[in-house]
Amino acid sequence: MIDRRAFVFALGTCVAYPSVFASYPKEWTNEAESALKDYVHGLVSQPYLKELFNGTLSKASFNYYLEQNVFYLKVYARSLSLLASKFSTEEEIRFFSHHSSVTIDLISYSRETYQRINQKEMSVLAKPEKTVLDYVNFEAAHCAFSDLSVAASAMYPCFWVYWQIGMEYRKMKRATENNPYSDWLAGYSETAYDEQVKKFGRILNRLAANSSPATRKEMLAAFVSGCGYEKSFFEACYKVR
């Protein structure tokens, strides 16, 4: 079984190379986050995450999330690998290839979490949720056909949204000590994850700095759309009670 701390440690072992991960202008990530200034409050205020945070979320909803998440992560790992192949520097290729591998580990961790909670193995998903299917198709299409900077922006929401969730969970950790989902949440609230998201952001800032205004707008549109899919995913899972 994959230990959560070992998983977080693996995130921290992705080597940062100064030539790529130096401090680039932050205008694009600031612009992107400004465009979603009310997003995080709306995200963590929705029933799924509120109940996940306080431990009252139904097991059926969480099980459904885990099942759908396994499907999502399988495709996301492939899209990350494709994205990695489009970069020209070893540093960035290594960053995205590493996270493709980590995503595969998360698939195993999702299955193990399901087994721990339900005392049985997760069955093969019969049908993906439409929102999840639309989301993975959106990411895969961008990675296959879009400008590199736009493709990377489409893949950023998965990193960024769970970072936001983790930071919110840190604020209320003392009030959720008996939460049956605390182990799952803790994986996103570890500070080791912060730097990985920031590294991704620095890559996007570098790409944006070398892009036209029109491409920067496309980057922003891809990021905002991806965040919309993330929110819709949680909403769909909450409907399963």
JSON list of C-alpha atoms in Angstrom, two decimals:
[
{"chain": "A", "resi": 1, "resn": "MET", "atom": "CA", "xyz": [0.00, 0.00, 0.00]},
{"chain": "A", "resi": 2, "resn": "ILE", "atom": "CA", "xyz": [1.27, 3.47, -0.87]},
{"chain": "A", "resi": 3, "resn": "ASP", "atom": "CA", "xyz": [1.88, 5.51, 2.25]},
{"chain": "A", "resi": 4, "resn": "ARG", "atom": "CA", "xyz": [0.57, 9.07, 1.96]},
{"chain": "A", "resi": 5, "resn": "ARG", "atom": "CA", "xyz": [3.77, 10.51, 3.37]},
{"chain": "A", "resi": 6, "resn": "ALA", "atom": "CA", "xyz": [5.79, 8.55, 0.82]},
{"chain": "A", "resi": 7, "resn": "PHE", "atom": "CA", "xyz": [3.59, 9.97, -1.93]},
{"chain": "A", "resi": 8, "resn": "VAL", "atom": "CA", "xyz": [4.11, 13.52, -0.71]},
{"chain": "A", "resi": 9, "resn": "PHE", "atom": "CA", "xyz": [7.85, 12.89, -0.42]},
{"chain": "A", "resi": 10, "resn": "ALA", "atom": "CA", "xyz": [7.84, 11.76, -4.03]},
{"chain": "A", "resi": 11, "resn": "LEU", "atom": "CA", "xyz": [6.37, 15.12, -5.00]},
{"chain": "A", "resi": 12, "resn": "GLY", "atom": "CA", "xyz": [9.23, 16.84, -3.26]},
{"chain": "A", "resi": 13, "resn": "THR", "atom": "CA", "xyz": [11.89, 14.82, -5.07]},
{"chain": "A", "resi": 14, "resn": "CYS", "atom": "CA", "xyz": [11.18, 16.37, -8.45]},
{"chain": "A", "resi": 15, "resn": "VAL", "atom": "CA", "xyz": [14.40, 18.32, -8.94]},
{"chain": "A", "resi": 16, "resn": "ALA", "atom": "CA", "xyz": [14.11, 22.06, -9.58]},
{"chain": "A", "resi": 17, "resn": "TYR", "atom": "CA", "xyz": [16.56, 23.44, -12.10]},
{"chain": "A", "resi": 18, "resn": "PRO", "atom": "CA", "xyz": [17.40, 27.14, -11.73]},
{"chain": "A", "resi": 19, "resn": "SER", "atom": "CA", "xyz": [17.56, 27.79, -15.46]},
{"chain": "A", "resi": 20, "resn": "VAL", "atom": "CA", "xyz": [13.87, 26.97, -15.85]},
{"chain": "A", "resi": 21, "resn": "PHE", "atom": "CA", "xyz": [12.42, 27.50, -12.38]},
{"chain": "A", "resi": 22, "resn": "ALA", "atom": "CA", "xyz": [14.03, 30.86, -11.71]},
{"chain": "A", "resi": 23, "resn": "SER", "atom": "CA", "xyz": [11.72, 33.72, -10.74]},
{"chain": "A", "resi": 24, "resn": "TYR", "atom": "CA", "xyz": [9.77, 34.65, -13.85]},
{"chain": "A", "resi": 25, "resn": "PRO", "atom": "CA", "xyz": [7.28, 37.53, -14.04]},
{"chain": "A", "resi": 26, "resn": "LYS", "atom": "CA", "xyz": [4.06, 36.58, -12.29]},
{"chain": "A", "resi": 27, "resn": "GLU", "atom": "CA", "xyz": [1.68, 38.60, -14.39]},
{"chain": "A", "resi": 28, "resn": "TRP", "atom": "CA", "xyz": [-0.12, 35.67, -16.00]},
{"chain": "A", "resi": 29, "resn": "THR", "atom": "CA", "xyz": [-0.73, 33.64, -12.84]},
{"chain": "A", "resi": 30, "resn": "ASN", "atom": "CA", "xyz": [-1.84, 36.80, -11.05]},
{"chain": "A", "resi": 31, "resn": "GLU", "atom": "CA", "xyz": [-4.20, 37.56, -13.91]},
{"chain": "A", "resi": 32, "resn": "ALA", "atom": "CA", "xyz": [-5.52, 34.00, -13.90]},
{"chain": "A", "resi": 33, "resn": "GLU", "atom": "CA", "xyz": [-6.18, 33.99, -10.16]},
{"chain": "A", "resi": 34, "resn": "SER", "atom": "CA", "xyz": [-7.75, 37.46, -10.33]},
{"chain": "A", "resi": 35, "resn": "ALA", "atom": "CA", "xyz": [-10.17, 36.18, -12.97]},
{"chain": "A", "resi": 36, "resn": "LEU", "atom": "CA", "xyz": [-11.30, 33.60, -10.40]},
{"chain": "A", "resi": 37, "resn": "LYS", "atom": "CA", "xyz": [-11.25, 35.82, -7.31]},
{"chain": "A", "resi": 38, "resn": "ASP", "atom": "CA", "xyz": [-14.59, 34.43, -6.06]},
{"chain": "A", "resi": 39, "resn": "TYR", "atom": "CA", "xyz": [-14.01, 30.90, -7.32]},
{"chain": "A", "resi": 40, "resn": "VAL", "atom": "CA", "xyz": [-12.33, 29.38, -4.27]},
{"chain": "A", "resi": 41, "resn": "HIS", "atom": "CA", "xyz": [-15.00, 30.63, -1.87]},
{"chain": "A", "resi": 42, "resn": "GLY", "atom": "CA", "xyz": [-17.71, 29.21, -4.12]},
{"chain": "A", "resi": 43, "resn": "LEU", "atom": "CA", "xyz": [-15.81, 25.95, -4.48]},
{"chain": "A", "resi": 44, "resn": "VAL", "atom": "CA", "xyz": [-15.26, 25.23, -0.78]},
{"chain": "A", "resi": 45, "resn": "SER", "atom": "CA", "xyz": [-18.75, 26.47, 0.11]},
{"chain": "A", "resi": 46, "resn": "GLN", "atom": "CA", "xyz": [-20.49, 23.91, -2.06]},
{"chain": "A", "resi": 47, "resn": "PRO", "atom": "CA", "xyz": [-22.02, 20.93, -0.20]},
{"chain": "A", "resi": 48, "resn": "TYR", "atom": "CA", "xyz": [-19.58, 18.26, -1.40]},
{"chain": "A", "resi": 49, "resn": "LEU", "atom": "CA", "xyz": [-16.46, 19.96, -0.06]},
{"chain": "A", "resi": 50, "resn": "LYS", "atom": "CA", "xyz": [-18.13, 21.39, 3.05]},
{"chain": "A", "resi": 51, "resn": "GLU", "atom": "CA", "xyz": [-19.22, 17.90, 4.05]},
{"chain": "A", "resi": 52, "resn": "LEU", "atom": "CA", "xyz": [-15.91, 16.35, 3.00]},
{"chain": "A", "resi": 53, "resn": "PHE", "atom": "CA", "xyz": [-14.13, 18.84, 5.27]},
{"chain": "A", "resi": 54, "resn": "ASN", "atom": "CA", "xyz": [-16.34, 18.19, 8.29]},
{"chain": "A", "resi": 55, "resn": "GLY", "atom": "CA", "xyz": [-16.58, 14.43, 7.75]},
{"chain": "A", "resi": 56, "resn": "THR", "atom": "CA", "xyz": [-20.32, 14.22, 7.09]},
{"chain": "A", "resi": 57, "resn": "LEU", "atom": "CA", "xyz": [-20.14, 13.50, 3.36]},
{"chain": "A", "resi": 58, "resn": "SER", "atom": "CA", "xyz": [-22.00, 10.31, 2.51]},
{"chain": "A", "resi": 59, "resn": "LYS", "atom": "CA", "xyz": [-19.90, 7.28, 1.74]},
{"chain": "A", "resi": 60, "resn": "ALA", "atom": "CA", "xyz": [-21.82, 6.88, -1.54]},
{"chain": "A", "resi": 61, "resn": "SER", "atom": "CA", "xyz": [-20.74, 10.33, -2.72]},
{"chain": "A", "resi": 62, "resn": "PHE", "atom": "CA", "xyz": [-17.11, 9.76, -1.78]},
{"chain": "A", "resi": 63, "resn": "ASN", "atom": "CA", "xyz": [-17.08, 6.29, -3.37]},
{"chain": "A", "resi": 64, "resn": "TYR", "atom": "CA", "xyz": [-18.47, 7.76, -6.56]},
{"chain": "A", "resi": 65, "resn": "TYR", "atom": "CA", "xyz": [-15.80, 10.44, -6.50]},
{"chain": "A", "resi": 66, "resn": "LEU", "atom": "CA", "xyz": [-13.02, 7.86, -6.08]},
{"chain": "A", "resi": 67, "resn": "GLU", "atom": "CA", "xyz": [-14.36, 5.73, -8.94]},
{"chain": "A", "resi": 68, "resn": "GLN", "atom": "CA", "xyz": [-14.63, 8.71, -11.26]},
{"chain": "A", "resi": 69, "resn": "ASN", "atom": "CA", "xyz": [-11.26, 10.01, -10.10]},
{"chain": "A", "resi": 70, "resn": "VAL", "atom": "CA", "xyz": [-9.52, 6.79, -11.16]},
{"chain": "A", "resi": 71, "resn": "PHE", "atom": "CA", "xyz": [-10.94, 7.22, -14.65]},
{"chain": "A", "resi": 72, "resn": "TYR", "atom": "CA", "xyz": [-9.92, 10.89, -14.71]},
{"chain": "A", "resi": 73, "resn": "LEU", "atom": "CA", "xyz": [-6.38, 10.23, -13.47]},
{"chain": "A", "resi": 74, "resn": "LYS", "atom": "CA", "xyz": [-5.70, 7.53, -16.06]},
{"chain": "A", "resi": 75, "resn": "VAL", "atom": "CA", "xyz": [-6.40, 9.99, -18.87]},
{"chain": "A", "resi": 76, "resn": "TYR", "atom": "CA", "xyz": [-4.73, 12.90, -17.07]},
{"chain": "A", "resi": 77, "resn": "ALA", "atom": "CA", "xyz": [-1.51, 10.89, -16.75]},
{"chain": "A", "resi": 78, "resn": "ARG", "atom": "CA", "xyz": [-1.47, 10.27, -20.49]},
{"chain": "A", "resi": 79, "resn": "SER", "atom": "CA", "xyz": [-2.15, 13.93, -21.22]},
{"chain": "A", "resi": 80, "resn": "LEU", "atom": "CA", "xyz": [0.69, 14.98, -18.90]},
{"chain": "A", "resi": 81, "resn": "SER", "atom": "CA", "xyz": [3.02, 12.61, -20.72]},
{"chain": "A", "resi": 82, "resn": "LEU", "atom": "CA", "xyz": [1.98, 14.09, -24.06]},
{"chain": "A", "resi": 83, "resn": "LEU", "atom": "CA", "xyz": [2.48, 17.60, -22.69]},
{"chain": "A", "resi": 84, "resn": "ALA", "atom": "CA", "xyz": [5.96, 16.67, -21.46]},
{"chain": "A", "resi": 85, "resn": "SER", "atom": "CA", "xyz": [6.93, 15.51, -24.96]},
{"chain": "A", "resi": 86, "resn": "LYS", "atom": "CA", "xyz": [6.18, 18.95, -26.38]},
{"chain": "A", "resi": 87, "resn": "PHE", "atom": "CA", "xyz": [8.64, 20.85, -24.21]},
{"chain": "A", "resi": 88, "resn": "SER", "atom": "CA", "xyz": [12.18, 21.39, -25.44]},
{"chain": "A", "resi": 89, "resn": "THR", "atom": "CA", "xyz": [14.12, 21.64, -22.16]},
{"chain": "A", "resi": 90, "resn": "GLU", "atom": "CA", "xyz": [15.11, 18.67, -20.03]},
{"chain": "A", "resi": 91, "resn": "GLU", "atom": "CA", "xyz": [13.94, 20.46, -16.90]},
{"chain": "A", "resi": 92, "resn": "GLU", "atom": "CA", "xyz": [10.37, 20.90, -18.07]},
{"chain": "A", "resi": 93, "resn": "ILE", "atom": "CA", "xyz": [10.19, 17.49, -19.72]},
{"chain": "A", "resi": 94, "resn": "ARG", "atom": "CA", "xyz": [11.32, 15.98, -16.42]},
{"chain": "A", "resi": 95, "resn": "PHE", "atom": "CA", "xyz": [8.78, 18.00, -14.40]},
{"chain": "A", "resi": 96, "resn": "PHE", "atom": "CA", "xyz": [5.75, 16.87, -16.41]},
{"chain": "A", "resi": 97, "resn": "SER", "atom": "CA", "xyz": [7.00, 13.31, -16.91]},
{"chain": "A", "resi": 98, "resn": "HIS", "atom": "CA", "xyz": [7.53, 13.05, -13.16]},
{"chain": "A", "resi": 99, "resn": "HIS", "atom": "CA", "xyz": [3.99, 14.20, -12.44]},
{"chain": "A", "resi": 100, "resn": "SER", "atom": "CA", "xyz": [2.60, 11.78, -15.00]},
{"chain": "A", "resi": 101, "resn": "SER", "atom": "CA", "xyz": [4.25, 9.03, -12.97]},
{"chain": "A", "resi": 102, "resn": "VAL", "atom": "CA", "xyz": [2.98, 10.47, -9.68]},
{"chain": "A", "resi": 103, "resn": "THR", "atom": "CA", "xyz": [-0.53, 10.56, -11.16]},
{"chain": "A", "resi": 104, "resn": "ILE", "atom": "CA", "xyz": [-0.32, 6.84, -11.81]},
{"chain": "A", "resi": 105, "resn": "ASP", "atom": "CA", "xyz": [0.63, 6.37, -8.15]},
{"chain": "A", "resi": 106, "resn": "LEU", "atom": "CA", "xyz": [-2.46, 8.39, -7.22]},
{"chain": "A", "resi": 107, "resn": "ILE", "atom": "CA", "xyz": [-4.61, 5.91, -9.14]},
{"chain": "A", "resi": 108, "resn": "SER", "atom": "CA", "xyz": [-3.33, 3.16, -6.84]},
{"chain": "A", "resi": 109, "resn": "TYR", "atom": "CA", "xyz": [-3.83, 5.39, -3.81]},
{"chain": "A", "resi": 110, "resn": "SER", "atom": "CA", "xyz": [-7.43, 6.09, -4.86]},
{"chain": "A", "resi": 111, "resn": "ARG", "atom": "CA", "xyz": [-8.12, 2.37, -5.12]},
{"chain": "A", "resi": 112, "resn": "GLU", "atom": "CA", "xyz": [-6.48, 1.71, -1.76]},
{"chain": "A", "resi": 113, "resn": "THR", "atom": "CA", "xyz": [-8.53, 4.46, -0.11]},
{"chain": "A", "resi": 114, "resn": "TYR", "atom": "CA", "xyz": [-11.69, 2.91, -1.52]},
{"chain": "A", "resi": 115, "resn": "GLN", "atom": "CA", "xyz": [-10.70, -0.52, -0.23]},
{"chain": "A", "resi": 116, "resn": "ARG", "atom": "CA", "xyz": [-9.88, 0.84, 3.23]},
{"chain": "A", "resi": 117, "resn": "ILE", "atom": "CA", "xyz": [-13.22, 2.62, 3.54]},
{"chain": "A", "resi": 118, "resn": "ASN", "atom": "CA", "xyz": [-15.38, -0.14, 2.06]},
{"chain": "A", "resi": 119, "resn": "GLN", "atom": "CA", "xyz": [-13.42, -3.29, 2.93]},
{"chain": "A", "resi": 120, "resn": "LYS", "atom": "CA", "xyz": [-13.64, -4.40, -0.68]},
{"chain": "A", "resi": 121, "resn": "GLU", "atom": "CA", "xyz": [-11.88, -3.69, -3.95]},
{"chain": "A", "resi": 122, "resn": "MET", "atom": "CA", "xyz": [-13.12, -1.01, -6.30]},
{"chain": "A", "resi": 123, "resn": "SER", "atom": "CA", "xyz": [-14.97, -2.49, -9.25]},
{"chain": "A", "resi": 124, "resn": "VAL", "atom": "CA", "xyz": [-14.23, -1.42, -12.82]},
{"chain": "A", "resi": 125, "resn": "LEU", "atom": "CA", "xyz": [-16.06, 1.80, -13.64]},
{"chain": "A", "resi": 126, "resn": "ALA", "atom": "CA", "xyz": [-18.99, 1.00, -15.90]},
{"chain": "A", "resi": 127, "resn": "LYS", "atom": "CA", "xyz": [-19.61, 4.54, -17.15]},
{"chain": "A", "resi": 128, "resn": "PRO", "atom": "CA", "xyz": [-17.73, 7.79, -16.56]},
{"chain": "A", "resi": 129, "resn": "GLU", "atom": "CA", "xyz": [-19.65, 10.83, -15.39]},
{"chain": "A", "resi": 130, "resn": "LYS", "atom": "CA", "xyz": [-20.37, 13.12, -18.36]},
{"chain": "A", "resi": 131, "resn": "THR", "atom": "CA", "xyz": [-18.59, 16.06, -16.70]},
{"chain": "A", "resi": 132, "resn": "VAL", "atom": "CA", "xyz": [-15.47, 13.94, -16.15]},
{"chain": "A", "resi": 133, "resn": "LEU", "atom": "CA", "xyz": [-15.56, 12.62, -19.71]},
{"chain": "A", "resi": 134, "resn": "ASP", "atom": "CA", "xyz": [-15.93, 16.15, -21.07]},
{"chain": "A", "resi": 135, "resn": "TYR", "atom": "CA", "xyz": [-13.08, 17.33, -18.83]},
{"chain": "A", "resi": 136, "resn": "VAL", "atom": "CA", "xyz": [-10.56, 14.69, -19.91]},
{"chain": "A", "resi": 137, "resn": "ASN", "atom": "CA", "xyz": [-11.51, 15.23, -23.56]},
{"chain": "A", "resi": 138, "resn": "PHE", "atom": "CA", "xyz": [-10.99, 18.98, -23.08]},
{"chain": "A", "resi": 139, "resn": "GLU", "atom": "CA", "xyz": [-7.51, 18.42, -21.62]},
{"chain": "A", "resi": 140, "resn": "ALA", "atom": "CA", "xyz": [-6.49, 15.75, -24.11]},
{"chain": "A", "resi": 141, "resn": "ALA", "atom": "CA", "xyz": [-7.60, 17.85, -27.09]},
{"chain": "A", "resi": 142, "resn": "HIS", "atom": "CA", "xyz": [-5.62, 20.86, -25.86]},
{"chain": "A", "resi": 143, "resn": "CYS", "atom": "CA", "xyz": [-2.50, 18.75, -25.30]},
{"chain": "A", "resi": 144, "resn": "ALA", "atom": "CA", "xyz": [-2.82, 17.25, -28.78]},
{"chain": "A", "resi": 145, "resn": "PHE", "atom": "CA", "xyz": [-3.71, 20.30, -30.84]},
{"chain": "A", "resi": 146, "resn": "SER", "atom": "CA", "xyz": [-3.27, 23.60, -28.98]},
{"chain": "A", "resi": 147, "resn": "ASP", "atom": "CA", "xyz": [-0.29, 25.91, -28.66]},
{"chain": "A", "resi": 148, "resn": "LEU", "atom": "CA", "xyz": [1.99, 24.63, -25.91]},
{"chain": "A", "resi": 149, "resn": "SER", "atom": "CA", "xyz": [1.24, 27.53, -23.57]},
{"chain": "A", "resi": 150, "resn": "VAL", "atom": "CA", "xyz": [-2.53, 27.00, -23.95]},
{"chain": "A", "resi": 151, "resn": "ALA", "atom": "CA", "xyz": [-2.21, 23.24, -23.48]},
{"chain": "A", "resi": 152, "resn": "ALA", "atom": "CA", "xyz": [-0.23, 23.72, -20.28]},
{"chain": "A", "resi": 153, "resn": "SER", "atom": "CA", "xyz": [-2.84, 26.20, -19.01]},
{"chain": "A", "resi": 154, "resn": "ALA", "atom": "CA", "xyz": [-5.59, 23.63, -19.62]},
{"chain": "A", "resi": 155, "resn": "MET", "atom": "CA", "xyz": [-3.69, 21.13, -17.44]},
{"chain": "A", "resi": 156, "resn": "TYR", "atom": "CA", "xyz": [-3.03, 23.59, -14.62]},
{"chain": "A", "resi": 157, "resn": "PRO", "atom": "CA", "xyz": [-6.50, 23.55, -12.93]},
{"chain": "A", "resi": 158, "resn": "CYS", "atom": "CA", "xyz": [-6.04, 20.03, -11.52]},
{"chain": "A", "resi": 159, "resn": "PHE", "atom": "CA", "xyz": [-2.88, 21.20, -9.74]},
{"chain": "A", "resi": 160, "resn": "TRP", "atom": "CA", "xyz": [-4.21, 24.61, -8.72]},
{"chain": "A", "resi": 161, "resn": "VAL", "atom": "CA", "xyz": [-7.69, 23.62, -7.53]},
{"chain": "A", "resi": 162, "resn": "TYR", "atom": "CA", "xyz": [-6.44, 20.86, -5.23]},
{"chain": "A", "resi": 163, "resn": "TRP", "atom": "CA", "xyz": [-3.84, 23.22, -3.87]},
{"chain": "A", "resi": 164, "resn": "GLN", "atom": "CA", "xyz": [-6.63, 25.64, -2.98]},
{"chain": "A", "resi": 165, "resn": "ILE", "atom": "CA", "xyz": [-8.59, 22.82, -1.35]},
{"chain": "A", "resi": 166, "resn": "GLY", "atom": "CA", "xyz": [-5.54, 21.77, 0.65]},
{"chain": "A", "resi": 167, "resn": "MET", "atom": "CA", "xyz": [-4.91, 25.29, 1.92]},
{"chain": "A", "resi": 168, "resn": "GLU", "atom": "CA", "xyz": [-8.54, 25.62, 3.00]},
{"chain": "A", "resi": 169, "resn": "TYR", "atom": "CA", "xyz": [-8.31, 22.30, 4.82]},
{"chain": "A", "resi": 170, "resn": "ARG", "atom": "CA", "xyz": [-5.23, 23.45, 6.72]},
{"chain": "A", "resi": 171, "resn": "LYS", "atom": "CA", "xyz": [-7.24, 26.32, 8.18]},
{"chain": "A", "resi": 172, "resn": "MET", "atom": "CA", "xyz": [-9.80, 24.00, 9.75]},
{"chain": "A", "resi": 173, "resn": "LYS", "atom": "CA", "xyz": [-7.71, 20.92, 10.51]},
{"chain": "A", "resi": 174, "resn": "ARG", "atom": "CA", "xyz": [-8.22, 21.05, 14.30]},
{"chain": "A", "resi": 175, "resn": "ALA", "atom": "CA", "xyz": [-11.97, 20.92, 13.85]},
{"chain": "A", "resi": 176, "resn": "THR", "atom": "CA", "xyz": [-11.82, 17.78, 11.71]},
{"chain": "A", "resi": 177, "resn": "GLU", "atom": "CA", "xyz": [-9.64, 15.43, 13.73]},
{"chain": "A", "resi": 178, "resn": "ASN", "atom": "CA", "xyz": [-12.23, 12.61, 13.57]},
{"chain": "A", "resi": 179, "resn": "ASN", "atom": "CA", "xyz": [-12.97, 13.06, 9.89]},
{"chain": "A", "resi": 180, "resn": "PRO", "atom": "CA", "xyz": [-13.04, 9.65, 8.13]},
{"chain": "A", "resi": 181, "resn": "TYR", "atom": "CA", "xyz": [-11.69, 11.40, 5.02]},
{"chain": "A", "resi": 182, "resn": "SER", "atom": "CA", "xyz": [-8.82, 13.17, 6.78]},
{"chain": "A", "resi": 183, "resn": "ASP", "atom": "CA", "xyz": [-6.10, 10.98, 5.25]},
{"chain": "A", "resi": 184, "resn": "TRP", "atom": "CA", "xyz": [-7.32, 11.78, 1.76]},
{"chain": "A", "resi": 185, "resn": "LEU", "atom": "CA", "xyz": [-7.51, 15.50, 2.48]},
{"chain": "A", "resi": 186, "resn": "ALA", "atom": "CA", "xyz": [-4.12, 15.56, 4.19]},
{"chain": "A", "resi": 187, "resn": "GLY", "atom": "CA", "xyz": [-2.41, 14.54, 0.96]},
{"chain": "A", "resi": 188, "resn": "TYR", "atom": "CA", "xyz": [-3.42, 17.88, -0.54]},
{"chain": "A", "resi": 189, "resn": "SER", "atom": "CA", "xyz": [-2.68, 19.96, 2.54]},
{"chain": "A", "resi": 190, "resn": "GLU", "atom": "CA", "xyz": [0.98, 18.94, 2.82]},
{"chain": "A", "resi": 191, "resn": "THR", "atom": "CA", "xyz": [3.28, 21.89, 2.22]},
{"chain": "A", "resi": 192, "resn": "ALA", "atom": "CA", "xyz": [5.41, 19.77, -0.15]},
{"chain": "A", "resi": 193, "resn": "TYR", "atom": "CA", "xyz": [2.63, 20.15, -2.71]},
{"chain": "A", "resi": 194, "resn": "ASP", "atom": "CA", "xyz": [2.84, 23.96, -2.59]},
{"chain": "A", "resi": 195, "resn": "GLU", "atom": "CA", "xyz": [6.17, 24.12, -4.38]},
{"chain": "A", "resi": 196, "resn": "GLN", "atom": "CA", "xyz": [5.04, 21.77, -7.14]},
{"chain": "A", "resi": 197, "resn": "VAL", "atom": "CA", "xyz": [2.10, 24.04, -7.98]},
{"chain": "A", "resi": 198, "resn": "LYS", "atom": "CA", "xyz": [4.37, 27.07, -7.86]},
{"chain": "A", "resi": 199, "resn": "LYS", "atom": "CA", "xyz": [6.82, 25.40, -10.24]},
{"chain": "A", "resi": 200, "resn": "PHE", "atom": "CA", "xyz": [3.98, 24.78, -12.67]},
{"chain": "A", "resi": 201, "resn": "GLY", "atom": "CA", "xyz": [2.95, 28.43, -12.29]},
{"chain": "A", "resi": 202, "resn": "ARG", "atom": "CA", "xyz": [6.47, 29.61, -13.05]},
{"chain": "A", "resi": 203, "resn": "ILE", "atom": "CA", "xyz": [6.48, 27.55, -16.23]},
{"chain": "A", "resi": 204, "resn": "LEU", "atom": "CA", "xyz": [3.20, 29.17, -17.27]},
{"chain": "A", "resi": 205, "resn": "ASN", "atom": "CA", "xyz": [4.55, 32.63, -16.48]},
{"chain": "A", "resi": 206, "resn": "ARG", "atom": "CA", "xyz": [7.57, 31.98, -18.67]},
{"chain": "A", "resi": 207, "resn": "LEU", "atom": "CA", "xyz": [5.38, 30.73, -21.51]},
{"chain": "A", "resi": 208, "resn": "ALA", "atom": "CA", "xyz": [3.05, 33.71, -21.16]},
{"chain": "A", "resi": 209, "resn": "ALA", "atom": "CA", "xyz": [5.96, 36.15, -21.17]},
{"chain": "A", "resi": 210, "resn": "ASN", "atom": "CA", "xyz": [6.91, 34.82, -24.62]},
{"chain": "A", "resi": 211, "resn": "SER", "atom": "CA", "xyz": [3.36, 34.71, -25.99]},
{"chain": "A", "resi": 212, "resn": "SER", "atom": "CA", "xyz": [1.23, 37.20, -27.88]},
{"chain": "A", "resi": 213, "resn": "PRO", "atom": "CA", "xyz": [-1.69, 38.98, -26.11]},
{"chain": "A", "resi": 214, "resn": "ALA", "atom": "CA", "xyz": [-4.10, 36.77, -28.06]},
{"chain": "A", "resi": 215, "resn": "THR", "atom": "CA", "xyz": [-2.39, 33.59, -26.88]},
{"chain": "A", "resi": 216, "resn": "ARG", "atom": "CA", "xyz": [-2.37, 34.85, -23.29]},
{"chain": "A", "resi": 217, "resn": "LYS", "atom": "CA", "xyz": [-6.14, 35.27, -23.55]},
{"chain": "A", "resi": 218, "resn": "GLU", "atom": "CA", "xyz": [-6.43, 31.71, -24.84]},
{"chain": "A", "resi": 219, "resn": "MET", "atom": "CA", "xyz": [-4.33, 30.55, -21.89]},
{"chain": "A", "resi": 220, "resn": "LEU", "atom": "CA", "xyz": [-6.67, 32.31, -19.49]},
{"chain": "A", "resi": 221, "resn": "ALA", "atom": "CA", "xyz": [-9.78, 30.90, -21.19]},
{"chain": "A", "resi": 222, "resn": "ALA", "atom": "CA", "xyz": [-8.38, 27.35, -20.97]},
{"chain": "A", "resi": 223, "resn": "PHE", "atom": "CA", "xyz": [-7.53, 27.76, -17.28]},
{"chain": "A", "resi": 224, "resn": "VAL", "atom": "CA", "xyz": [-10.95, 29.20, -16.39]},
{"chain": "A", "resi": 225, "resn": "SER", "atom": "CA", "xyz": [-12.74, 26.46, -18.34]},
{"chain": "A", "resi": 226, "resn": "GLY", "atom": "CA", "xyz": [-10.73, 23.77, -16.58]},
{"chain": "A", "resi": 227, "resn": "CYS", "atom": "CA", "xyz": [-11.58, 25.20, -13.18]},
{"chain": "A", "resi": 228, "resn": "GLY", "atom": "CA", "xyz": [-15.23, 25.12, -14.20]},
{"chain": "A", "resi": 229, "resn": "TYR", "atom": "CA", "xyz": [-14.95, 21.41, -14.93]},
{"chain": "A", "resi": 230, "resn": "GLU", "atom": "CA", "xyz": [-13.34, 20.83, -11.52]},
{"chain": "A", "resi": 231, "resn": "LYS", "atom": "CA", "xyz": [-16.26, 22.50, -9.75]},
{"chain": "A", "resi": 232, "resn": "SER", "atom": "CA", "xyz": [-18.82, 20.61, -11.84]},
{"chain": "A", "resi": 233, "resn": "PHE", "atom": "CA", "xyz": [-17.09, 17.32, -10.98]},
{"chain": "A", "resi": 234, "resn": "PHE", "atom": "CA", "xyz": [-17.68, 17.85, -7.25]},
{"chain": "A", "resi": 235, "resn": "GLU", "atom": "CA", "xyz": [-21.27, 18.91, -7.89]},
{"chain": "A", "resi": 236, "resn": "ALA", "atom": "CA", "xyz": [-21.92, 15.74, -9.87]},
{"chain": "A", "resi": 237, "resn": "CYS", "atom": "CA", "xyz": [-20.46, 13.55, -7.12]},
{"chain": "A", "resi": 238, "resn": "TYR", "atom": "CA", "xyz": [-22.62, 15.20, -4.47]},
{"chain": "A", "resi": 239, "resn": "LYS", "atom": "CA", "xyz": [-25.79, 14.19, -6.34]},
{"chain": "A", "resi": 240, "resn": "VAL", "atom": "CA", "xyz": [-24.98, 10.55, -5.55]},
{"chain": "A", "resi": 241, "resn": "ARG", "atom": "CA", "xyz": [-26.27, 10.05, -2.01]}
]
